[in-house]
Amino acid sequence: MKRYFTLKRISLPWSRRDTTQNESSPLIPKASSTKEDTEELGNVISDFHQAGPTNGQDNNIPVSTRVRPHYRYSLTDYFLKYFLFLCNLVFSVLGLVVLGLGMWGLISKESFAQEKIGSIGTDPMLMLVTLGFVLTMLCLSGCVGALRENCSLLKLFSATVLVLITVQVLAAIMAYSLQDQIGGFLRSGMLTAMVRYQDDLDLRFITDEIQSNLQCCGADNYRDWEINIYYNCSAPGVLACGVPVTCCVDPLENGTVLNSQCGVRAQQLDEFTAQSVIFLGGCLGGISRWIEQHKGLIETIGIVVLVVQILTLFISTRLIETIQWHKVHI
């Protein structure tokens, strides 16, 4: 029972206290401990100086002695990021609008019907659908890539823009060097549109816009409309030997009512008589004159579009480098 009743020694005021310092004193450092701390501090300082010239990338240096600075995005980086995001967002919406218009045109004309599906490849609305889809996908990759700092999407966007720039430059070079072949291509396209004038509403709309705005009729002259089965002189209908109303010099009777019969039997008239009723010149010459008159504007628009694409490519490349650099250093 003694061990349970052991009394703690109580120091009395008159008793002698032992003031000798020994190793059991908690607040008094040991001599050997002080020496070890000094040596350890020296080792840490030497390791820190060794890490300085190598930017702290020596794997043999303890983690606790490495000092890694904190890097932040600059205002330029933020500006490039959100500028690229907003530009691609705007063009994504534009692409969706073009895609919607193309699909609306195909559906309204019932181009997906079994009897029309075979000729859908030549439908102008298919070009709008393709253009809208490509533009939307391209700009969405740039938009999401910039916002989420996704290097994969940004690389895809940059590569596609680079391909588009290359294709446009090659197309401009070919268009300049192959002007005669392009003229033949336009002539065959114009004749095809005239043949299908009554059957394809899109081609009819395009042909009417060209003839009314350029004040022309046919490809080379007004007699080219004989190629159409409805305007051919051997046709049985009222349109035989005639031309469309958009060939007429004054299609509005009394300035208000459209005279749809103004071009009837116009092909049977001689040029002197016909010039007061319809336009005699073909649209190929009108297109050539329009291009020549607006050559400066066309070149300016082409250069601006090319510069915008190059600037977009530069911004996306710079953003990719910035994102990769921060992933390495942070």
PDB file of N, CA and C in Angstrom, residues 253-316:
ATOM      1  N   GLU A 253     -44.999  49.038-114.383  1.00  0.00           N
ATOM      2  CA  GLU A 253     -45.942  49.794-115.198  1.00  0.00           C
ATOM      3  C   GLU A 253     -46.524  50.923-114.359  1.00  0.00           C
ATOM      4  N   ASN A 254     -46.363  52.158-114.862  1.00  0.00           N
ATOM      5  CA  ASN A 254     -46.783  53.371-114.150  1.00  0.00           C
ATOM      6  C   ASN A 254     -46.023  53.553-112.834  1.00  0.00           C
ATOM      7  N   GLY A 255     -44.889  52.870-112.719  1.00  0.00           N
ATOM      8  CA  GLY A 255     -44.038  53.048-111.542  1.00  0.00           C
ATOM      9  C   GLY A 255     -44.493  52.321-110.313  1.00  0.00           C
ATOM     10  N   THR A 256     -45.571  51.586-110.346  1.00  0.00           N
ATOM     11  CA  THR A 256     -46.092  50.940-109.136  1.00  0.00           C
ATOM     12  C   THR A 256     -46.357  49.450-109.336  1.00  0.00           C
ATOM     13  N   VAL A 257     -46.941  49.067-110.457  1.00  0.00           N
ATOM     14  CA  VAL A 257     -47.370  47.690-110.683  1.00  0.00           C
ATOM     15  C   VAL A 257     -46.326  46.972-111.532  1.00  0.00           C
ATOM     16  N   LEU A 258     -45.938  45.759-111.094  1.00  0.00           N
ATOM     17  CA  LEU A 258     -44.967  44.975-111.835  1.00  0.00           C
ATOM     18  C   LEU A 258     -45.617  44.385-113.086  1.00  0.00           C
ATOM     19  N   ASN A 259     -45.005  44.647-114.227  1.00  0.00           N
ATOM     20  CA  ASN A 259     -45.492  44.125-115.500  1.00  0.00           C
ATOM     21  C   ASN A 259     -44.730  42.845-115.809  1.00  0.00           C
ATOM     22  N   SER A 260     -45.307  41.696-115.474  1.00  0.00           N
ATOM     23  CA  SER A 260     -44.628  40.421-115.655  1.00  0.00           C
ATOM     24  C   SER A 260     -44.547  39.990-117.109  1.00  0.00           C
ATOM     25  N   GLN A 261     -45.245  40.693-118.005  1.00  0.00           N
ATOM     26  CA  GLN A 261     -45.259  40.338-119.424  1.00  0.00           C
ATOM     27  C   GLN A 261     -44.354  41.261-120.257  1.00  0.00           C
ATOM     28  N   CYS A 262     -43.512  42.026-119.607  1.00  0.00           N
ATOM     29  CA  CYS A 262     -42.703  42.995-120.352  1.00  0.00           C
ATOM     30  C   CYS A 262     -41.659  42.334-121.234  1.00  0.00           C
ATOM     31  N   GLY A 263     -41.264  41.108-120.899  1.00  0.00           N
ATOM     32  CA  GLY A 263     -40.232  40.438-121.682  1.00  0.00           C
ATOM     33  C   GLY A 263     -40.756  39.428-122.670  1.00  0.00           C
ATOM     34  N   VAL A 264     -42.072  39.372-122.870  1.00  0.00           N
ATOM     35  CA  VAL A 264     -42.671  38.394-123.773  1.00  0.00           C
ATOM     36  C   VAL A 264     -42.248  38.691-125.214  1.00  0.00           C
ATOM     37  N   ARG A 265     -41.796  37.650-125.950  1.00  0.00           N
ATOM     38  CA  ARG A 265     -41.383  37.721-127.352  1.00  0.00           C
ATOM     39  C   ARG A 265     -40.197  38.660-127.565  1.00  0.00           C
ATOM     40  N   ALA A 266     -39.429  38.921-126.515  1.00  0.00           N
ATOM     41  CA  ALA A 266     -38.305  39.851-126.650  1.00  0.00           C
ATOM     42  C   ALA A 266     -37.184  39.280-127.509  1.00  0.00           C
ATOM     43  N   GLN A 267     -37.047  37.962-127.574  1.00  0.00           N
ATOM     44  CA  GLN A 267     -35.993  37.365-128.380  1.00  0.00           C
ATOM     45  C   GLN A 267     -36.246  37.528-129.878  1.00  0.00           C
ATOM     46  N   GLN A 268     -37.461  37.776-130.268  1.00  0.00           N
ATOM     47  CA  GLN A 268     -37.781  37.960-131.678  1.00  0.00           C
ATOM     48  C   GLN A 268     -37.506  39.384-132.155  1.00  0.00           C
ATOM     49  N   LEU A 269     -37.224  40.277-131.216  1.00  0.00           N
ATOM     50  CA  LEU A 269     -36.962  41.673-131.581  1.00  0.00           C
ATOM     51  C   LEU A 269     -35.509  41.836-131.995  1.00  0.00           C
ATOM     52  N   ASP A 270     -35.277  42.769-132.928  1.00  0.00           N
ATOM     53  CA  ASP A 270     -33.886  43.095-133.272  1.00  0.00           C
ATOM     54  C   ASP A 270     -33.305  43.963-132.169  1.00  0.00           C
ATOM     55  N   GLU A 271     -31.993  44.102-132.178  1.00  0.00           N
ATOM     56  CA  GLU A 271     -31.309  44.800-131.083  1.00  0.00           C
ATOM     57  C   GLU A 271     -31.739  46.253-130.975  1.00  0.00           C
ATOM     58  N   PHE A 272     -31.968  46.916-132.103  1.00  0.00           N
ATOM     59  CA  PHE A 272     -32.349  48.327-132.047  1.00  0.00           C
ATOM     60  C   PHE A 272     -33.695  48.501-131.352  1.00  0.00           C
ATOM     61  N   THR A 273     -34.621  47.602-131.649  1.00  0.00           N
ATOM     62  CA  THR A 273     -35.950  47.695-131.037  1.00  0.00           C
ATOM     63  C   THR A 273     -35.945  47.169-129.605  1.00  0.00           C
ATOM     64  N   ALA A 274     -35.162  46.141-129.390  1.00  0.00           N
ATOM     65  CA  ALA A 274     -35.156  45.502-128.073  1.00  0.00           C
ATOM     66  C   ALA A 274     -34.485  46.357-127.004  1.00  0.00           C
ATOM     67  N   GLN A 275     -33.559  47.272-127.404  1.00  0.00           N
ATOM     68  CA  GLN A 275     -32.813  48.031-126.398  1.00  0.00           C
ATOM     69  C   GLN A 275     -33.690  48.988-125.598  1.00  0.00           C
ATOM     70  N   SER A 276     -34.864  49.309-126.130  1.00  0.00           N
ATOM     71  CA  SER A 276     -35.787  50.167-125.381  1.00  0.00           C
ATOM     72  C   SER A 276     -36.687  49.369-124.446  1.00  0.00           C
ATOM     73  N   VAL A 277     -36.621  48.035-124.564  1.00  0.00           N
ATOM     74  CA  VAL A 277     -37.498  47.186-123.753  1.00  0.00           C
ATOM     75  C   VAL A 277     -36.705  46.399-122.716  1.00  0.00           C
ATOM     76  N   ILE A 278     -35.595  45.803-123.115  1.00  0.00           N
ATOM     77  CA  ILE A 278     -34.792  44.949-122.220  1.00  0.00           C
ATOM     78  C   ILE A 278     -33.328  45.364-122.297  1.00  0.00           C
ATOM     79  N   PHE A 279     -32.553  44.849-121.351  1.00  0.00           N
ATOM     80  CA  PHE A 279     -31.100  45.045-121.377  1.00  0.00           C
ATOM     81  C   PHE A 279     -30.487  44.070-122.378  1.00  0.00           C
ATOM     82  N   LEU A 280     -29.612  44.571-123.223  1.00  0.00           N
ATOM     83  CA  LEU A 280     -29.045  43.741-124.267  1.00  0.00           C
ATOM     84  C   LEU A 280     -27.775  43.017-123.810  1.00  0.00           C
ATOM     85  N   GLY A 281     -26.977  43.646-122.971  1.00  0.00           N
ATOM     86  CA  GLY A 281     -25.684  43.092-122.563  1.00  0.00           C
ATOM     87  C   GLY A 281     -25.819  41.900-121.637  1.00  0.00           C
ATOM     88  N   GLY A 282     -24.830  40.981-121.753  1.00  0.00           N
ATOM     89  CA  GLY A 282     -24.817  39.811-120.883  1.00  0.00           C
ATOM     90  C   GLY A 282     -24.264  40.132-119.504  1.00  0.00           C
ATOM     91  N   CYS A 283     -24.552  39.231-118.562  1.00  0.00           N
ATOM     92  CA  CYS A 283     -24.144  39.459-117.163  1.00  0.00           C
ATOM     93  C   CYS A 283     -22.671  39.159-116.919  1.00  0.00           C
ATOM     94  N   LEU A 284     -22.034  38.365-117.771  1.00  0.00           N
ATOM     95  CA  LEU A 284     -20.606  38.105-117.580  1.00  0.00           C
ATOM     96  C   LEU A 284     -19.792  39.377-117.751  1.00  0.00           C
ATOM     97  N   GLY A 285     -20.142  40.165-118.761  1.00  0.00           N
ATOM     98  CA  GLY A 285     -19.479  41.457-118.932  1.00  0.00           C
ATOM     99  C   GLY A 285     -19.791  42.404-117.782  1.00  0.00           C
ATOM    100  N   GLY A 286     -21.031  42.346-117.294  1.00  0.00           N
ATOM    101  CA  GLY A 286     -21.395  43.191-116.154  1.00  0.00           C
ATOM    102  C   GLY A 286     -20.638  42.819-114.888  1.00  0.00           C
ATOM    103  N   ILE A 287     -20.451  41.512-114.668  1.00  0.00           N
ATOM    104  CA  ILE A 287     -19.678  41.064-113.499  1.00  0.00           C
ATOM    105  C   ILE A 287     -18.232  41.514-113.611  1.00  0.00           C
ATOM    106  N   SER A 288     -17.642  41.408-114.807  1.00  0.00           N
ATOM    107  CA  SER A 288     -16.251  41.839-115.017  1.00  0.00           C
ATOM    108  C   SER A 288     -16.100  43.329-114.766  1.00  0.00           C
ATOM    109  N   ARG A 289     -17.043  44.121-115.260  1.00  0.00           N
ATOM    110  CA  ARG A 289     -16.977  45.571-115.033  1.00  0.00           C
ATOM    111  C   ARG A 289     -17.149  45.909-113.557  1.00  0.00           C
ATOM    112  N   TRP A 290     -18.045  45.185-112.875  1.00  0.00           N
ATOM    113  CA  TRP A 290     -18.253  45.453-111.442  1.00  0.00           C
ATOM    114  C   TRP A 290     -16.993  45.129-110.643  1.00  0.00           C
ATOM    115  N   ILE A 291     -16.341  44.029-110.960  1.00  0.00           N
ATOM    116  CA  ILE A 291     -15.103  43.658-110.266  1.00  0.00           C
ATOM    117  C   ILE A 291     -14.020  44.700-110.522  1.00  0.00           C
ATOM    118  N   GLU A 292     -13.943  45.178-111.762  1.00  0.00           N
ATOM    119  CA  GLU A 292     -12.926  46.183-112.095  1.00  0.00           C
ATOM    120  C   GLU A 292     -13.188  47.497-111.371  1.00  0.00           C
ATOM    121  N   GLN A 293     -14.451  47.875-111.255  1.00  0.00           N
ATOM    122  CA  GLN A 293     -14.779  49.127-110.572  1.00  0.00           C
ATOM    123  C   GLN A 293     -14.559  49.044-109.069  1.00  0.00           C
ATOM    124  N   HIS A 294     -14.751  47.870-108.486  1.00  0.00           N
ATOM    125  CA  HIS A 294     -14.625  47.708-107.040  1.00  0.00           C
ATOM    126  C   HIS A 294     -13.381  46.910-106.659  1.00  0.00           C
ATOM    127  N   LYS A 295     -12.389  46.939-107.522  1.00  0.00           N
ATOM    128  CA  LYS A 295     -11.176  46.161-107.289  1.00  0.00           C
ATOM    129  C   LYS A 295     -10.472  46.591-106.002  1.00  0.00           C
ATOM    130  N   GLY A 296     -10.390  47.898-105.792  1.00  0.00           N
ATOM    131  CA  GLY A 296      -9.734  48.404-104.578  1.00  0.00           C
ATOM    132  C   GLY A 296     -10.463  47.980-103.311  1.00  0.00           C
ATOM    133  N   LEU A 297     -11.799  48.048-103.327  1.00  0.00           N
ATOM    134  CA  LEU A 297     -12.579  47.647-102.161  1.00  0.00           C
ATOM    135  C   LEU A 297     -12.424  46.161-101.879  1.00  0.00           C
ATOM    136  N   ILE A 298     -12.442  45.347-102.940  1.00  0.00           N
ATOM    137  CA  ILE A 298     -12.291  43.900-102.763  1.00  0.00           C
ATOM    138  C   ILE A 298     -10.929  43.571-102.163  1.00  0.00           C
ATOM    139  N   GLU A 299      -9.877  44.217-102.667  1.00  0.00           N
ATOM    140  CA  GLU A 299      -8.535  43.968-102.129  1.00  0.00           C
ATOM    141  C   GLU A 299      -8.425  44.419-100.678  1.00  0.00           C
ATOM    142  N   THR A 300      -9.049  45.543-100.359  1.00  0.00           N
ATOM    143  CA  THR A 300      -8.997  46.035 -98.973  1.00  0.00           C
ATOM    144  C   THR A 300      -9.695  45.069 -98.021  1.00  0.00           C
ATOM    145  N   ILE A 301     -10.884  44.603 -98.414  1.00  0.00           N
ATOM    146  CA  ILE A 301     -11.615  43.656 -97.569  1.00  0.00           C
ATOM    147  C   ILE A 301     -10.822  42.359 -97.400  1.00  0.00           C
ATOM    148  N   GLY A 302     -10.220  41.871 -98.495  1.00  0.00           N
ATOM    149  CA  GLY A 302      -9.415  40.653 -98.402  1.00  0.00           C
ATOM    150  C   GLY A 302      -8.233  40.812 -97.464  1.00  0.00           C
ATOM    151  N   ILE A 303      -7.549  41.959 -97.552  1.00  0.00           N
ATOM    152  CA  ILE A 303      -6.392  42.192 -96.678  1.00  0.00           C
ATOM    153  C   ILE A 303      -6.830  42.305 -95.227  1.00  0.00           C
ATOM    154  N   VAL A 304      -7.958  43.004 -94.978  1.00  0.00           N
ATOM    155  CA  VAL A 304      -8.444  43.152 -93.598  1.00  0.00           C
ATOM    156  C   VAL A 304      -8.796  41.795 -93.004  1.00  0.00           C
ATOM    157  N   VAL A 305      -9.503  40.965 -93.785  1.00  0.00           N
ATOM    158  CA  VAL A 305      -9.872  39.631 -93.299  1.00  0.00           C
ATOM    159  C   VAL A 305      -8.625  38.798 -93.010  1.00  0.00           C
ATOM    160  N   LEU A 306      -7.639  38.885 -93.881  1.00  0.00           N
ATOM    161  CA  LEU A 306      -6.405  38.125 -93.680  1.00  0.00           C
ATOM    162  C   LEU A 306      -5.651  38.609 -92.446  1.00  0.00           C
ATOM    163  N   VAL A 307      -5.598  39.929 -92.245  1.00  0.00           N
ATOM    164  CA  VAL A 307      -4.905  40.481 -91.073  1.00  0.00           C
ATOM    165  C   VAL A 307      -5.616  40.074 -89.787  1.00  0.00           C
ATOM    166  N   VAL A 308      -6.949  40.083 -89.799  1.00  0.00           N
ATOM    167  CA  VAL A 308      -7.708  39.668 -88.608  1.00  0.00           C
ATOM    168  C   VAL A 308      -7.410  38.210 -88.269  1.00  0.00           C
ATOM    169  N   GLN A 309      -7.338  37.357 -89.273  1.00  0.00           N
ATOM    170  CA  GLN A 309      -7.048  35.947 -89.030  1.00  0.00           C
ATOM    171  C   GLN A 309      -5.631  35.757 -88.511  1.00  0.00           C
ATOM    172  N   ILE A 310      -4.674  36.508 -89.068  1.00  0.00           N
ATOM    173  CA  ILE A 310      -3.292  36.415 -88.579  1.00  0.00           C
ATOM    174  C   ILE A 310      -3.197  36.914 -87.143  1.00  0.00           C
ATOM    175  N   LEU A 311      -3.907  38.004 -86.835  1.00  0.00           N
ATOM    176  CA  LEU A 311      -3.925  38.520 -85.463  1.00  0.00           C
ATOM    177  C   LEU A 311      -4.544  37.512 -84.506  1.00  0.00           C
ATOM    178  N   THR A 312      -5.620  36.861 -84.929  1.00  0.00           N
ATOM    179  CA  THR A 312      -6.250  35.827 -84.102  1.00  0.00           C
ATOM    180  C   THR A 312      -5.294  34.664 -83.865  1.00  0.00           C
ATOM    181  N   LEU A 313      -4.565  34.285 -84.905  1.00  0.00           N
ATOM    182  CA  LEU A 313      -3.586  33.209 -84.764  1.00  0.00           C
ATOM    183  C   LEU A 313      -2.479  33.596 -83.793  1.00  0.00           C
ATOM    184  N   PHE A 314      -2.025  34.841 -83.864  1.00  0.00           N
ATOM    185  CA  PHE A 314      -0.979  35.315 -82.945  1.00  0.00           C
ATOM    186  C   PHE A 314      -1.477  35.316 -81.504  1.00  0.00           C
ATOM    187  N   ILE A 315      -2.711  35.795 -81.287  1.00  0.00           N
ATOM    188  CA  ILE A 315      -3.249  35.857 -79.919  1.00  0.00           C
ATOM    189  C   ILE A 315      -3.409  34.457 -79.343  1.00  0.00           C
ATOM    190  N   SER A 316      -3.943  33.537 -80.122  1.00  0.00           N
ATOM    191  CA  SER A 316      -4.139  32.175 -79.619  1.00  0.00           C
ATOM    192  C   SER A 316      -2.804  31.502 -79.322  1.00  0.00           C
TER     193      SER A 316
END
